[in-house]
Short mmCIF file of C-alpha atoms and ligand atoms in Angstrom, two decimals:
data_model
loop_
_atom_site.label_atom_id
_atom_site.label_comp_id
_atom_site.label_asym_id
_atom_site.label_seq_id
_atom_site.Cartn_x
_atom_site.Cartn_y
_atom_site.Cartn_z
CA MET A 1 -0.24 -0.12 -0.28
CA ALA A 2 1.35 3.82 -0.73
CA ASP A 3 2.46 5.35 2.01
CA PHE A 4 2.27 9.20 1.46
CA SER A 5 3.55 10.27 4.68
CA ALA A 6 7.10 10.74 3.64
CA LYS A 7 5.79 13.54 0.96
CA LEU A 8 2.86 15.48 2.05
CA LYS A 9 5.19 18.49 2.66
CA ALA A 10 1.64 20.75 4.09
CA PRO A 11 -0.89 19.75 5.75
CA VAL A 12 -4.38 18.60 4.18
CA TYR A 13 -7.43 18.26 6.31
CA VAL A 14 -9.56 15.51 6.32
CA CYS A 15 -13.08 15.38 8.25
CA LEU A 16 -15.25 12.39 8.54
CA LEU A 17 -18.93 12.40 8.75
CA THR A 18 -19.78 9.07 10.46
CA TYR A 19 -23.02 7.32 10.19
CA GLY A 20 -25.10 3.94 11.46
CA CYS A 21 -23.75 1.64 13.43
CA GLN A 22 -20.86 0.77 15.25
CA MET A 23 -18.88 -1.06 12.65
CA ASN A 24 -18.80 2.50 10.91
CA ILE A 25 -17.73 3.76 14.50
CA LEU A 26 -14.97 1.38 14.00
CA ASP A 27 -14.48 1.97 10.36
CA SER A 28 -13.82 5.73 11.13
CA GLN A 29 -11.51 5.25 13.98
CA ILE A 30 -9.74 3.09 11.87
CA LEU A 31 -9.38 5.32 9.22
CA SER A 32 -8.37 8.18 10.95
CA GLY A 33 -5.56 6.25 12.41
CA ASN A 34 -4.24 5.37 8.77
CA LEU A 35 -4.94 8.80 7.32
CA ALA A 36 -3.14 9.85 10.35
CA ARG A 37 -0.03 7.98 10.06
CA GLN A 38 -0.17 8.71 6.07
CA GLY A 39 0.39 12.40 6.77
CA PHE A 40 -2.92 13.74 6.77
CA VAL A 41 -4.66 15.82 9.20
CA VAL A 42 -7.53 14.82 10.72
CA THR A 43 -10.06 17.33 12.10
CA GLU A 44 -13.79 17.41 13.61
CA ASP A 45 -14.17 20.98 11.82
CA GLU A 46 -15.94 19.93 8.58
CA THR A 47 -15.32 24.27 7.91
CA ALA A 48 -11.58 24.02 8.00
CA ALA A 49 -11.41 20.33 6.21
CA ASP A 50 -10.03 19.71 2.29
CA VAL A 51 -11.56 16.64 2.35
CA VAL A 52 -15.05 15.60 4.23
CA LEU A 53 -15.52 11.95 4.16
CA PHE A 54 -18.90 10.49 4.45
CA ILE A 55 -18.51 7.26 6.32
CA THR A 56 -22.51 6.17 4.97
CA CYS A 57 -25.30 3.58 6.22
CA SER A 58 -27.82 2.22 4.01
CA VAL A 59 -30.03 0.35 6.43
CA ARG A 60 -32.54 2.45 6.12
CA ASP A 61 -34.00 5.14 3.53
CA LEU A 62 -33.39 7.41 5.59
CA ALA A 63 -29.49 6.90 6.56
CA GLU A 64 -28.86 7.79 2.96
CA ARG A 65 -30.90 10.65 2.94
CA LYS A 66 -29.41 12.15 5.48
CA VAL A 67 -25.96 11.90 3.99
CA LEU A 68 -27.20 12.97 0.97
CA GLY A 69 -28.37 16.06 2.39
CA LYS A 70 -25.64 16.91 3.97
CA ALA A 71 -23.35 16.26 0.96
CA GLY A 72 -25.55 18.22 -0.71
CA LYS A 73 -25.25 21.27 1.84
CA LEU A 74 -21.45 20.87 1.92
CA ASN A 75 -21.61 21.17 -1.96
CA VAL A 76 -23.39 24.80 -1.66
CA LYS A 77 -20.46 25.94 0.66
CA ARG A 78 -18.09 24.96 -2.60
CA ASN A 79 -19.00 28.06 -4.35
CA ARG A 80 -16.19 29.73 -1.96
CA ARG A 81 -13.72 26.60 -1.70
CA PRO A 82 -14.19 25.00 -5.19
CA GLU A 83 -10.92 23.12 -4.29
CA VAL A 84 -13.15 20.85 -1.29
CA VAL A 85 -13.72 17.14 -1.82
CA LEU A 86 -16.31 15.15 -0.60
CA GLY A 87 -15.83 11.35 -0.79
CA VAL A 88 -17.91 8.58 0.30
CA THR A 89 -17.19 5.14 1.53
CA GLY A 90 -19.34 2.52 4.10
CA CYS A 91 -22.15 0.85 3.21
CA MET A 92 -24.14 3.12 0.29
CA ALA A 93 -20.87 3.27 -1.25
CA GLU A 94 -20.56 -0.19 -1.67
CA LEU A 95 -24.48 -0.85 -2.87
CA LYS A 96 -24.37 2.59 -5.10
CA GLY A 97 -20.94 1.97 -6.45
CA GLU A 98 -20.48 4.35 -9.33
CA THR A 99 -23.90 5.76 -9.58
CA LEU A 100 -22.99 8.11 -7.19
CA LEU A 101 -20.54 10.03 -9.41
CA GLY A 102 -21.13 12.35 -12.27
CA GLY A 103 -24.21 13.38 -12.95
CA LYS A 104 -26.59 15.72 -10.55
CA ASN A 105 -24.23 13.93 -7.69
CA VAL A 106 -21.53 15.42 -5.33
CA PHE A 107 -19.23 13.31 -4.57
CA ASP A 108 -15.73 13.07 -5.69
CA PHE A 109 -14.53 9.41 -5.16
CA VAL A 110 -16.27 5.99 -4.09
CA ALA A 111 -14.50 3.76 -1.78
CA GLY A 112 -16.74 0.43 -0.91
CA THR A 113 -16.44 -1.51 2.11
CA HIS A 114 -13.71 -3.54 1.10
CA LYS A 115 -11.80 -1.00 -0.05
CA ARG A 116 -11.03 1.28 3.04
CA HIS A 117 -7.30 1.11 2.02
CA LEU A 118 -7.67 2.97 -1.09
CA ILE A 119 -9.02 5.72 0.41
CA PRO A 120 -5.57 7.77 1.02
CA GLU A 121 -5.33 7.37 -2.60
CA LEU A 122 -8.48 8.21 -3.84
CA ILE A 123 -8.20 11.20 -2.13
CA LEU A 124 -5.03 12.26 -3.38
CA ARG A 125 -6.64 11.63 -6.70
CA ALA A 126 -9.78 13.83 -6.38
CA LEU A 127 -7.60 16.19 -4.25
CA CYS A 128 -5.10 17.14 -7.15
CA LYS A 129 -8.15 17.15 -9.58
CA ARG A 130 -10.08 19.75 -7.97
CA VAL A 131 -6.81 21.98 -7.30
CA ALA A 132 -6.29 21.75 -10.91
CA GLU A 133 -9.67 22.96 -12.06
CA SER A 134 -10.06 25.38 -9.16
CA GLU A 135 -10.29 29.14 -9.96
CA VAL A 136 -7.49 31.24 -7.26
CA THR A 137 -10.04 34.11 -5.22
CA SER A 138 -9.05 35.76 -2.22
CA VAL A 139 -11.38 33.42 -0.15
CA ASN A 140 -9.05 30.31 -0.80
CA ALA A 141 -5.85 31.53 -2.06
CA GLU A 142 -4.01 30.44 1.07
CA ALA A 143 -5.72 26.84 1.07
CA LEU A 144 -4.74 26.33 -2.73
CA GLU A 145 -1.27 27.39 -1.68
CA ARG A 146 -1.05 25.08 0.91
CA LEU A 147 -2.69 22.42 -0.74
CA GLY A 148 -0.45 23.05 -3.68
CA ILE A 149 2.89 22.35 -1.78
CA ALA A 150 1.30 19.02 -0.60
CA LEU A 151 0.06 17.72 -3.69
CA ALA A 152 3.22 18.56 -6.12
CA PRO A 153 4.75 15.25 -5.79
CA TYR A 154 1.73 13.67 -7.12
CA MET A 155 0.01 16.21 -9.51
CA ASP A 156 1.64 14.08 -12.56
CA GLU A 157 0.59 10.73 -11.41
CA CYS A 158 -3.23 11.67 -10.42
CA LEU A 159 -4.44 13.82 -13.14
CA PRO A 160 -4.87 11.54 -15.98
CA ALA A 161 -8.53 11.55 -16.49
CA GLU A 162 -8.17 7.54 -16.72
CA ARG A 163 -7.37 7.65 -12.75
CA LYS A 164 -10.59 5.50 -11.05
CA LEU A 165 -12.18 7.69 -8.74
CA PHE A 166 -13.85 4.82 -7.42
CA ALA A 167 -13.49 1.32 -5.84
CA VAL A 168 -16.18 -1.31 -5.00
CA GLY A 169 -16.96 -5.06 -4.72
CA ARG A 170 -14.67 -7.40 -3.59
CA ASP A 171 -11.75 -9.04 -5.09
CA GLU A 172 -8.37 -10.25 -4.59
CA ALA A 173 -7.21 -6.89 -3.67
CA GLU A 174 -8.98 -7.28 0.09
CA ASP A 175 -8.58 -4.52 2.76
CA SER A 176 -6.47 -5.58 5.54
CA LEU A 177 -5.98 -2.21 7.48
CA ASP A 178 -4.74 -2.51 10.90
CA GLU A 179 -7.24 -2.22 13.63
CA LEU A 180 -4.48 -1.47 16.00
CA GLU A 181 -4.07 1.66 14.54
CA ALA A 182 -7.59 3.18 15.12
CA MET A 183 -7.77 6.30 16.42
CA ARG A 184 -9.94 5.80 19.75
CA PRO A 185 -10.92 8.92 21.24
CA ARG A 186 -11.23 6.96 24.97
CA PRO A 187 -8.38 4.74 24.59
CA TRP A 188 -9.89 3.19 27.78
CA GLN A 189 -12.93 2.09 25.76
CA ALA A 190 -12.72 0.06 22.69
CA PHE A 191 -14.55 -1.83 19.87
CA VAL A 192 -12.69 -4.93 17.88
CA GLU A 193 -14.29 -6.35 15.18
CA ILE A 194 -14.08 -10.05 15.64
CA MET A 195 -16.19 -10.57 11.92
CA ARG A 196 -17.14 -8.46 8.87
CA GLY A 197 -19.96 -9.12 6.80
CA CYS A 198 -23.31 -11.35 7.25
CA SER A 199 -24.79 -14.21 5.44
CA ASN A 200 -27.96 -14.52 6.99
CA PHE A 201 -30.45 -12.69 4.45
CA CYS A 202 -33.09 -11.49 7.00
CA SER A 203 -35.36 -10.28 3.95
CA TYR A 204 -35.50 -6.71 4.79
CA CYS A 205 -31.66 -6.06 5.30
CA VAL A 206 -29.02 -4.79 2.99
CA VAL A 207 -26.21 -5.85 5.20
CA PRO A 208 -25.10 -9.10 3.44
CA TYR A 209 -25.11 -6.91 0.17
CA ALA A 210 -23.34 -4.20 1.17
CA ARG A 211 -20.53 -5.80 3.59
CA GLY A 212 -20.47 -9.13 1.94
CA PRO A 213 -20.82 -12.62 3.52
CA GLU A 214 -19.85 -13.41 7.27
CA VAL A 215 -15.63 -13.72 7.38
CA SER A 216 -14.45 -14.24 10.80
CA ARG A 217 -11.76 -13.15 11.81
CA PRO A 218 -8.68 -15.56 13.39
CA ALA A 219 -8.94 -15.74 16.92
CA ASP A 220 -5.20 -15.30 17.43
CA GLU A 221 -5.00 -11.96 15.31
CA ILE A 222 -8.32 -10.91 18.19
CA LEU A 223 -6.80 -12.15 20.94
CA ALA A 224 -3.34 -10.21 20.12
CA GLU A 225 -5.16 -6.96 19.75
CA LEU A 226 -6.84 -7.40 22.63
CA LYS A 227 -3.70 -7.76 24.78
CA THR A 228 -2.15 -4.81 22.94
CA LEU A 229 -5.29 -3.06 23.52
CA ALA A 230 -5.16 -3.91 27.50
CA SER A 231 -1.72 -3.47 28.09
CA SER A 232 -2.41 0.10 26.57
CA GLY A 233 -4.86 1.15 29.17
CA CYS A 234 -7.99 -0.65 27.62
CA VAL A 235 -10.59 -1.90 30.37
CA GLU A 236 -13.70 -2.07 28.49
CA VAL A 237 -14.39 -3.83 25.02
CA THR A 238 -17.08 -4.14 22.72
CA LEU A 239 -16.53 -7.33 20.57
CA LEU A 240 -18.11 -6.25 17.06
CA GLY A 241 -19.93 -8.24 14.25
CA GLN A 242 -23.18 -8.42 13.04
CA ASN A 243 -24.18 -11.94 14.28
CA VAL A 244 -21.41 -12.57 16.94
CA ASN A 245 -23.03 -16.14 18.17
CA SER A 246 -21.84 -17.72 14.37
CA TYR A 247 -18.11 -16.10 14.98
CA GLY A 248 -15.86 -19.25 13.81
CA LYS A 249 -18.21 -21.48 11.82
CA ASP A 250 -16.68 -20.27 8.42
CA LEU A 251 -13.33 -20.49 10.02
CA PRO A 252 -11.15 -23.88 9.34
CA LYS A 253 -12.60 -27.15 11.86
CA GLY A 254 -10.91 -26.67 14.63
CA SER A 255 -11.40 -23.23 15.07
CA ILE A 256 -12.69 -21.91 18.88
CA SER A 257 -16.26 -20.70 19.11
CA PHE A 258 -17.69 -17.49 20.32
CA PRO A 259 -18.05 -18.37 24.20
CA GLU A 260 -14.15 -19.71 23.76
CA LEU A 261 -13.26 -16.58 22.30
CA LEU A 262 -14.83 -14.70 25.15
CA ALA A 263 -13.84 -17.26 27.68
CA GLU A 264 -10.06 -16.31 26.19
CA ALA A 265 -11.02 -12.63 25.99
CA ALA A 266 -11.86 -12.56 29.50
CA LYS A 267 -8.54 -14.15 31.08
CA ILE A 268 -6.49 -10.83 29.29
CA GLU A 269 -5.11 -9.04 32.47
CA GLY A 270 -6.82 -5.41 32.48
CA LEU A 271 -9.29 -5.90 30.61
CA LYS A 272 -12.35 -5.54 33.19
CA TRP A 273 -15.36 -5.26 31.37
CA LEU A 274 -16.82 -7.21 27.97
CA ARG A 275 -19.60 -6.60 25.73
CA PHE A 276 -20.34 -7.96 22.78
CA VAL A 277 -23.14 -7.25 19.58
CA THR A 278 -24.87 -8.47 18.06
CA SER A 279 -26.13 -11.79 19.30
CA ASN A 280 -28.49 -12.98 17.04
CA PRO A 281 -31.45 -15.26 18.57
CA GLN A 282 -31.53 -17.89 16.11
CA ASP A 283 -27.87 -19.46 17.45
CA ILE A 284 -27.12 -17.99 20.98
CA SER A 285 -26.26 -21.11 23.19
CA ASP A 286 -26.46 -22.58 26.56
CA GLU A 287 -22.43 -22.98 26.48
CA LEU A 288 -22.52 -18.78 25.92
CA ILE A 289 -24.99 -18.06 28.65
CA ASP A 290 -23.46 -20.67 31.02
CA LEU A 291 -20.13 -18.63 30.49
CA MET A 292 -21.83 -15.19 30.81
CA ALA A 293 -23.35 -16.44 34.13
CA SER A 294 -20.04 -17.90 35.26
CA GLU A 295 -17.48 -14.88 33.94
CA PRO A 296 -17.48 -11.90 36.23
CA LYS A 297 -16.24 -9.90 33.58
CA ILE A 298 -19.23 -10.17 30.76
CA CYS A 299 -21.38 -6.65 31.34
CA ARG A 300 -25.25 -7.76 32.46
CA TYR A 301 -26.40 -6.14 29.57
CA LEU A 302 -27.25 -8.37 26.11
CA HIS A 303 -28.42 -6.95 22.82
CA PHE A 304 -30.69 -9.59 21.59
CA PRO A 305 -33.02 -8.41 18.79
CA LEU A 306 -36.31 -10.07 18.39
CA GLN A 307 -37.82 -7.72 15.17
CA SER A 308 -41.26 -9.09 15.60
CA GLY A 309 -43.50 -10.59 17.98
CA SER A 310 -45.47 -12.19 15.36
CA ASN A 311 -44.46 -15.85 13.99
CA ARG A 312 -46.12 -14.88 10.55
CA ILE A 313 -44.09 -11.92 10.43
CA LEU A 314 -40.97 -13.60 11.64
CA LYS A 315 -41.17 -16.35 9.37
CA MET A 316 -41.62 -13.71 6.31
CA MET A 317 -38.29 -11.79 8.05
CA ASN A 318 -36.51 -15.14 7.37
CA ARG A 319 -35.63 -14.71 11.48
CA LYS A 320 -34.77 -18.31 11.69
CA TYR A 321 -36.85 -18.55 15.09
CA SER A 322 -40.17 -18.31 16.78
CA LEU A 323 -41.50 -16.30 19.19
CA GLU A 324 -41.65 -19.27 21.88
CA GLN A 325 -37.91 -20.00 20.86
CA TYR A 326 -36.99 -16.61 21.42
CA LEU A 327 -38.75 -16.82 24.97
CA GLU A 328 -37.41 -20.12 25.64
CA LYS A 329 -34.01 -18.66 25.09
CA VAL A 330 -35.09 -15.44 27.45
CA ALA A 331 -36.07 -17.20 30.15
CA LYS A 332 -32.71 -19.50 30.02
CA LEU A 333 -31.08 -16.38 30.01
CA LYS A 334 -32.66 -14.69 33.09
CA SER A 335 -32.84 -17.74 35.12
CA ALA A 336 -29.27 -17.92 34.48
CA MET A 337 -28.65 -14.07 35.38
CA PRO A 338 -31.67 -12.31 37.06
CA ASP A 339 -29.91 -9.56 36.85
CA LEU A 340 -29.64 -9.62 33.24
CA TRP A 341 -30.89 -6.26 31.07
CA LEU A 342 -32.18 -7.01 27.56
CA ALA A 343 -32.37 -4.86 24.83
CA GLY A 344 -33.57 -5.69 21.33
CA ASP A 345 -34.61 -4.02 17.99
CA LEU A 346 -38.04 -4.27 16.75
CA ILE A 347 -39.43 -3.21 13.40
CA VAL A 348 -42.96 -2.15 12.53
CA GLY A 349 -44.86 -2.08 9.62
CA PHE A 350 -43.07 -4.72 7.66
CA PRO A 351 -45.04 -6.07 4.57
CA GLY A 352 -48.53 -7.00 5.27
CA GLU A 353 -47.90 -6.49 9.37
CA THR A 354 -51.71 -6.60 10.66
CA LEU A 355 -53.14 -5.30 14.09
CA GLU A 356 -52.63 -8.35 15.08
CA ASP A 357 -49.24 -9.06 14.58
CA PHE A 358 -48.54 -5.56 15.89
CA GLN A 359 -50.35 -6.58 19.45
CA ALA A 360 -48.25 -9.39 19.40
CA THR A 361 -45.13 -7.01 19.08
CA LEU A 362 -46.25 -5.26 22.19
CA ALA A 363 -47.22 -8.07 24.32
CA ALA A 364 -44.08 -9.61 23.64
CA VAL A 365 -42.29 -6.68 24.86
CA GLU A 366 -44.19 -6.19 27.78
CA ARG A 367 -43.72 -9.66 28.79
CA ILE A 368 -39.89 -9.74 28.27
CA ASP A 369 -39.50 -6.33 29.96
CA TYR A 370 -36.54 -4.96 27.75
CA ALA A 371 -34.41 -2.82 29.33
CA ASN A 372 -34.36 -0.81 25.90
CA ASN A 373 -35.56 -1.10 22.13
CA PHE A 374 -34.22 0.13 19.15
CA LEU A 375 -37.81 0.64 17.30
CA PHE A 376 -37.51 0.94 13.80
CA LYS A 377 -40.35 1.95 10.98
CA TYR A 378 -39.91 -0.61 7.93
CA SER A 379 -38.30 1.07 4.89
CA GLU A 380 -37.83 -1.23 2.04
CA ARG A 381 -34.97 -1.77 0.58
CA PRO A 382 -34.03 -2.18 -3.11
CA GLY A 383 -32.40 -5.61 -3.69
CA THR A 384 -33.68 -7.37 -0.90
CA ALA A 385 -36.11 -10.11 -0.79
CA ALA A 386 -38.80 -8.01 1.19
CA SER A 387 -38.75 -5.36 -1.58
CA LYS A 388 -40.41 -7.62 -3.56
CA LEU A 389 -43.72 -7.64 -1.20
CA PRO A 390 -45.85 -5.02 -1.28
CA ASP A 391 -44.90 -2.31 1.50
CA ASP A 392 -48.97 -1.91 2.55
CA VAL A 393 -48.64 -0.54 5.76
CA PRO A 394 -49.04 3.13 5.37
CA LEU A 395 -46.72 5.85 6.38
CA GLU A 396 -49.00 7.08 8.96
CA GLU A 397 -50.06 3.83 10.46
CA LYS A 398 -46.20 2.89 10.71
CA LYS A 399 -45.75 6.55 12.77
CA ARG A 400 -48.80 5.53 14.85
CA ARG A 401 -47.40 2.04 15.60
CA HIS A 402 -44.22 3.16 15.86
CA ALA A 403 -45.15 6.06 18.52
CA GLU A 404 -47.35 3.30 20.52
CA LEU A 405 -44.41 0.93 20.97
CA MET A 406 -41.71 4.04 22.03
CA ALA A 407 -44.19 5.18 24.67
CA LEU A 408 -44.63 0.90 26.09
CA GLN A 409 -40.62 0.93 26.14
CA GLY A 410 -39.93 4.20 27.19
CA LYS A 411 -41.71 2.97 30.30
CA LEU A 412 -40.11 -0.16 30.75
CA THR A 413 -37.02 1.81 30.35
CA HIS A 414 -37.79 4.36 33.43
CA GLU A 415 -39.27 1.30 35.17
CA HIS A 416 -35.61 -0.27 34.61
CA LEU A 417 -33.76 3.00 35.88
CA LYS A 418 -36.05 3.29 38.93
CA SER A 419 -35.30 -0.04 40.17
CA LEU A 420 -31.18 1.03 40.49
CA VAL A 421 -32.32 3.99 42.70
CA GLY A 422 -30.78 3.91 46.18
CA THR A 423 -28.38 1.13 44.85
CA THR A 424 -24.47 2.02 44.63
CA GLN A 425 -23.48 0.87 41.23
CA THR A 426 -19.80 0.43 39.43
CA VAL A 427 -19.82 3.09 36.42
CA LEU A 428 -17.15 3.38 34.23
CA VAL A 429 -16.88 7.21 33.32
CA GLU A 430 -17.10 8.09 29.74
CA GLY A 431 -16.87 12.29 29.87
CA HIS A 432 -18.58 15.27 30.52
CA SER A 433 -22.38 15.01 29.98
CA LYS A 434 -23.21 16.41 26.65
CA ARG A 435 -25.93 18.35 27.92
CA ASN A 436 -24.38 19.74 31.39
CA ARG A 437 -20.45 19.93 30.77
CA ALA A 438 -20.41 20.66 34.66
CA VAL A 439 -21.25 17.09 35.76
CA LEU A 440 -19.80 13.96 34.27
CA GLN A 441 -21.38 10.67 32.56
CA GLY A 442 -20.72 7.28 32.50
CA ARG A 443 -22.49 3.88 32.31
CA THR A 444 -23.23 0.82 34.26
CA THR A 445 -22.58 -2.63 33.92
CA HIS A 446 -26.30 -2.67 32.28
CA PHE A 447 -25.28 -0.22 30.14
CA ALA A 448 -27.79 2.40 32.06
CA ASN A 449 -26.75 5.89 31.19
CA VAL A 450 -25.50 7.86 34.75
CA VAL A 451 -24.84 11.47 35.32
CA PHE A 452 -23.05 12.69 38.68
CA GLU A 453 -20.80 15.66 39.66
CA GLY A 454 -17.36 14.74 39.81
CA ASP A 455 -13.88 15.90 39.19
CA PRO A 456 -12.82 15.44 35.28
CA SER A 457 -10.00 13.36 36.39
CA LEU A 458 -12.56 10.50 36.69
CA ILE A 459 -12.99 10.12 32.79
CA GLY A 460 -11.66 7.19 32.11
CA LYS A 461 -11.70 5.70 35.31
CA PHE A 462 -14.35 3.16 37.30
CA VAL A 463 -16.37 5.02 40.43
CA SER A 464 -18.72 3.86 42.96
CA VAL A 465 -22.24 6.00 42.45
CA LYS A 466 -24.76 6.08 44.74
CA MET A 467 -27.85 6.17 42.47
CA GLU A 468 -30.67 8.99 43.91
CA SER A 469 -33.03 9.71 41.08
CA ALA A 470 -33.98 8.40 37.43
CA THR A 471 -35.32 10.47 34.52
CA PRO A 472 -36.91 8.27 31.80
CA LEU A 473 -33.73 7.97 30.35
CA THR A 474 -30.67 9.10 33.11
CA LEU A 475 -29.78 7.52 36.35
CA TYR A 476 -28.64 10.71 38.58
CA GLY A 477 -26.50 9.48 41.16
CA SER A 478 -23.31 10.95 43.66
CA PHE A 479 -19.73 9.66 43.35
CA GLU A 480 -19.04 7.63 46.69
CA ARG A 481 -15.52 6.22 46.53
CA LEU A 482 -13.09 4.55 43.92
CA PRO A 483 -13.99 1.03 43.82
CA GLY A 484 -11.70 -1.99 44.78
CA ASP A 485 -10.16 -4.04 41.89
CA GLU A 486 -12.58 -7.10 42.99
CA GLU A 487 -15.54 -4.67 42.99
CA LEU A 488 -15.31 -3.68 39.36
CA THR A 489 -16.74 -6.90 37.54
CA ASN A 490 -20.98 -7.31 37.39
CA GLU A 491 -22.97 -5.07 39.79
CA LYS A 492 -22.27 -4.25 43.36
CA GLU A 493 -25.39 -3.14 45.50
CA SER A 494 -25.72 -1.75 48.80
CA GLY A 495 -28.27 -0.22 50.49
N1 LIG B 501 -27.16 -8.11 12.80
C1 LIG B 501 -28.12 -7.36 13.48
C2 LIG B 501 -28.84 -6.01 12.66
C3 LIG B 501 -27.96 -5.20 12.14
S1 LIG B 501 -29.31 -3.64 11.35
C4 LIG B 501 -29.12 -8.48 13.80
O1 LIG B 501 -29.60 -9.18 13.18
O2 LIG B 501 -29.89 -8.43 14.91
C5 LIG B 501 -29.56 -3.25 12.83
C6 LIG B 501 -31.30 -2.84 12.85
O3 LIG B 501 -32.17 -2.04 12.00
C7 LIG B 501 -31.80 -4.55 12.52
O4 LIG B 501 -31.96 -5.25 13.84
C8 LIG B 501 -33.38 -4.29 12.45
O5 LIG B 501 -34.36 -3.74 13.70
C9 LIG B 501 -32.94 -3.17 11.56
N2 LIG B 501 -33.81 -2.97 10.58
C10 LIG B 501 -32.60 -3.34 9.12
N3 LIG B 501 -32.96 -3.30 7.94
C11 LIG B 501 -34.36 -2.99 8.12
C12 LIG B 501 -35.03 -1.86 7.23
N4 LIG B 501 -35.17 -2.25 5.90
N5 LIG B 501 -36.06 -1.39 7.48
C13 LIG B 501 -36.50 -1.12 8.94
N6 LIG B 501 -35.35 -1.14 9.91
C14 LIG B 501 -34.34 -2.07 9.58
FE1 LIG B 502 -29.35 -7.93 8.90
FE2 LIG B 502 -30.38 -10.36 9.59
FE3 LIG B 502 -27.86 -10.18 8.83
FE4 LIG B 502 -28.68 -8.70 11.12
S1 LIG B 502 -28.19 -10.81 10.94
S2 LIG B 502 -27.06 -7.96 9.75
S3 LIG B 502 -30.87 -8.02 10.57
S4 LIG B 502 -29.14 -10.15 7.71
FE1 LIG B 503 -25.56 0.84 8.44
FE2 LIG B 503 -24.06 -0.59 6.96
FE3 LIG B 503 -24.06 -0.55 9.92
S1 LIG B 503 -25.91 -0.81 6.33
S2 LIG B 503 -26.02 -0.73 10.47
S3 LIG B 503 -23.67 1.07 8.67
S4 LIG B 503 -23.13 -2.45 8.71
#
């Protein structure tokens, strides 16, 4: 792979705008690290950037429209700075490919989900082109001069028109960016990808098309990364995959399973809290449930998406479990871990969803007593199996069902938070509260959001917080003390 760091003789500012799931957040961190190593300056200030890179999501129509809207706005600003490059990567880039270039489109380059490693080169090609074509004005003179210095060594190589500005699809030149390069804004917390892609083809979902088939990372590579992270002060790790329960099934015989991987991860000194997403109900094993119950480092929060409470709809969604099978797994989980908090995903308004189907979803939510749910209105995605079915629940009705579920889930979430009032919980402090910079924000093992007064030096540390009150989404507490090492794992209650 080309390394530009030796040659970039003036700063080139790149701003990454990230949409979608944790995979994209991690991709954004990896790309930031890679770009920084190659001599680019990563900035959060989009107005100061020479390059804005969109890391996109296609899971719902709205996710795509957000990106296109934002890119359109930035494009207008190019009246003043025509040399600025707008690039696109992530799931929408993979799915729409070259159609995002030319015509009315505003993007200068497209890099698919398997082509992250080509992004630095694509940036330079697009930037050389823009800079060469931009007129100098009083507004951009300084930037053009700076970019001229940075790009001088590349102009001859990058400018020819045949130089491609898009790369999508999978081929032998697979991307193998180093996750250890990731720029993690909170070094005590890390996302670690254990598998890429998905082979499940739920009928509504674009992810298998956008990310390719399921490919597990070799366990030794993951464990080595975890050890390196732990030795540099990381205490909480979230293992990422579209379906972590099928980890390893694509690896050669004799490779370890997800629970085995998790058990190995738990042995790593320094790592205190382990989380993972997403756990597909279809193949959660008893072995995993037993391990979660016996391994104190594994947090008491499980993302376990149901999608619908109606068996008829689950079948049409190509989810490979029935409500009864799901409830059976939940019963096992709760009997092994009475203090486990469950979260889910639900889609309302899937094609053909009747009021009766929707009632079944409401009843399931109430019965399962989720701590949290991510609720979505069905969005038809081109190319998926469900797109062949009529999208026949009117938008107004989808909105109504969504609001009804929100209200129910809101009540359940509030009840969960209230149940912790009066207890003392171990909290990993994440930073200042977004709403009020004067107070700190952190999370419990249940992923409950906690706000309390404390010294900023506590950021990145575990603290014991006494919970005093609960609003619908947040617990308010007071700092008690720094917990002993033995208290870090699992919830500790006192009082
Ligand atoms: N791999 C995860 C889900 C990843 S996508 C799993 O299987 O659980 C995140 C969530 O987006 C899904 O769980 C689903 O609830 C929602 N989703 C996916 N496609 C959607 C669509 N076409 N319309 C609405 N919601 C969708
Ligand atoms: Fe999409 Fe289903 Fe794969 Fe999840 S398991 S990413 S919902 S296809
Ligand atoms: Fe979106 Fe792609 Fe994630 S479609 S949800 S960013 S895998």
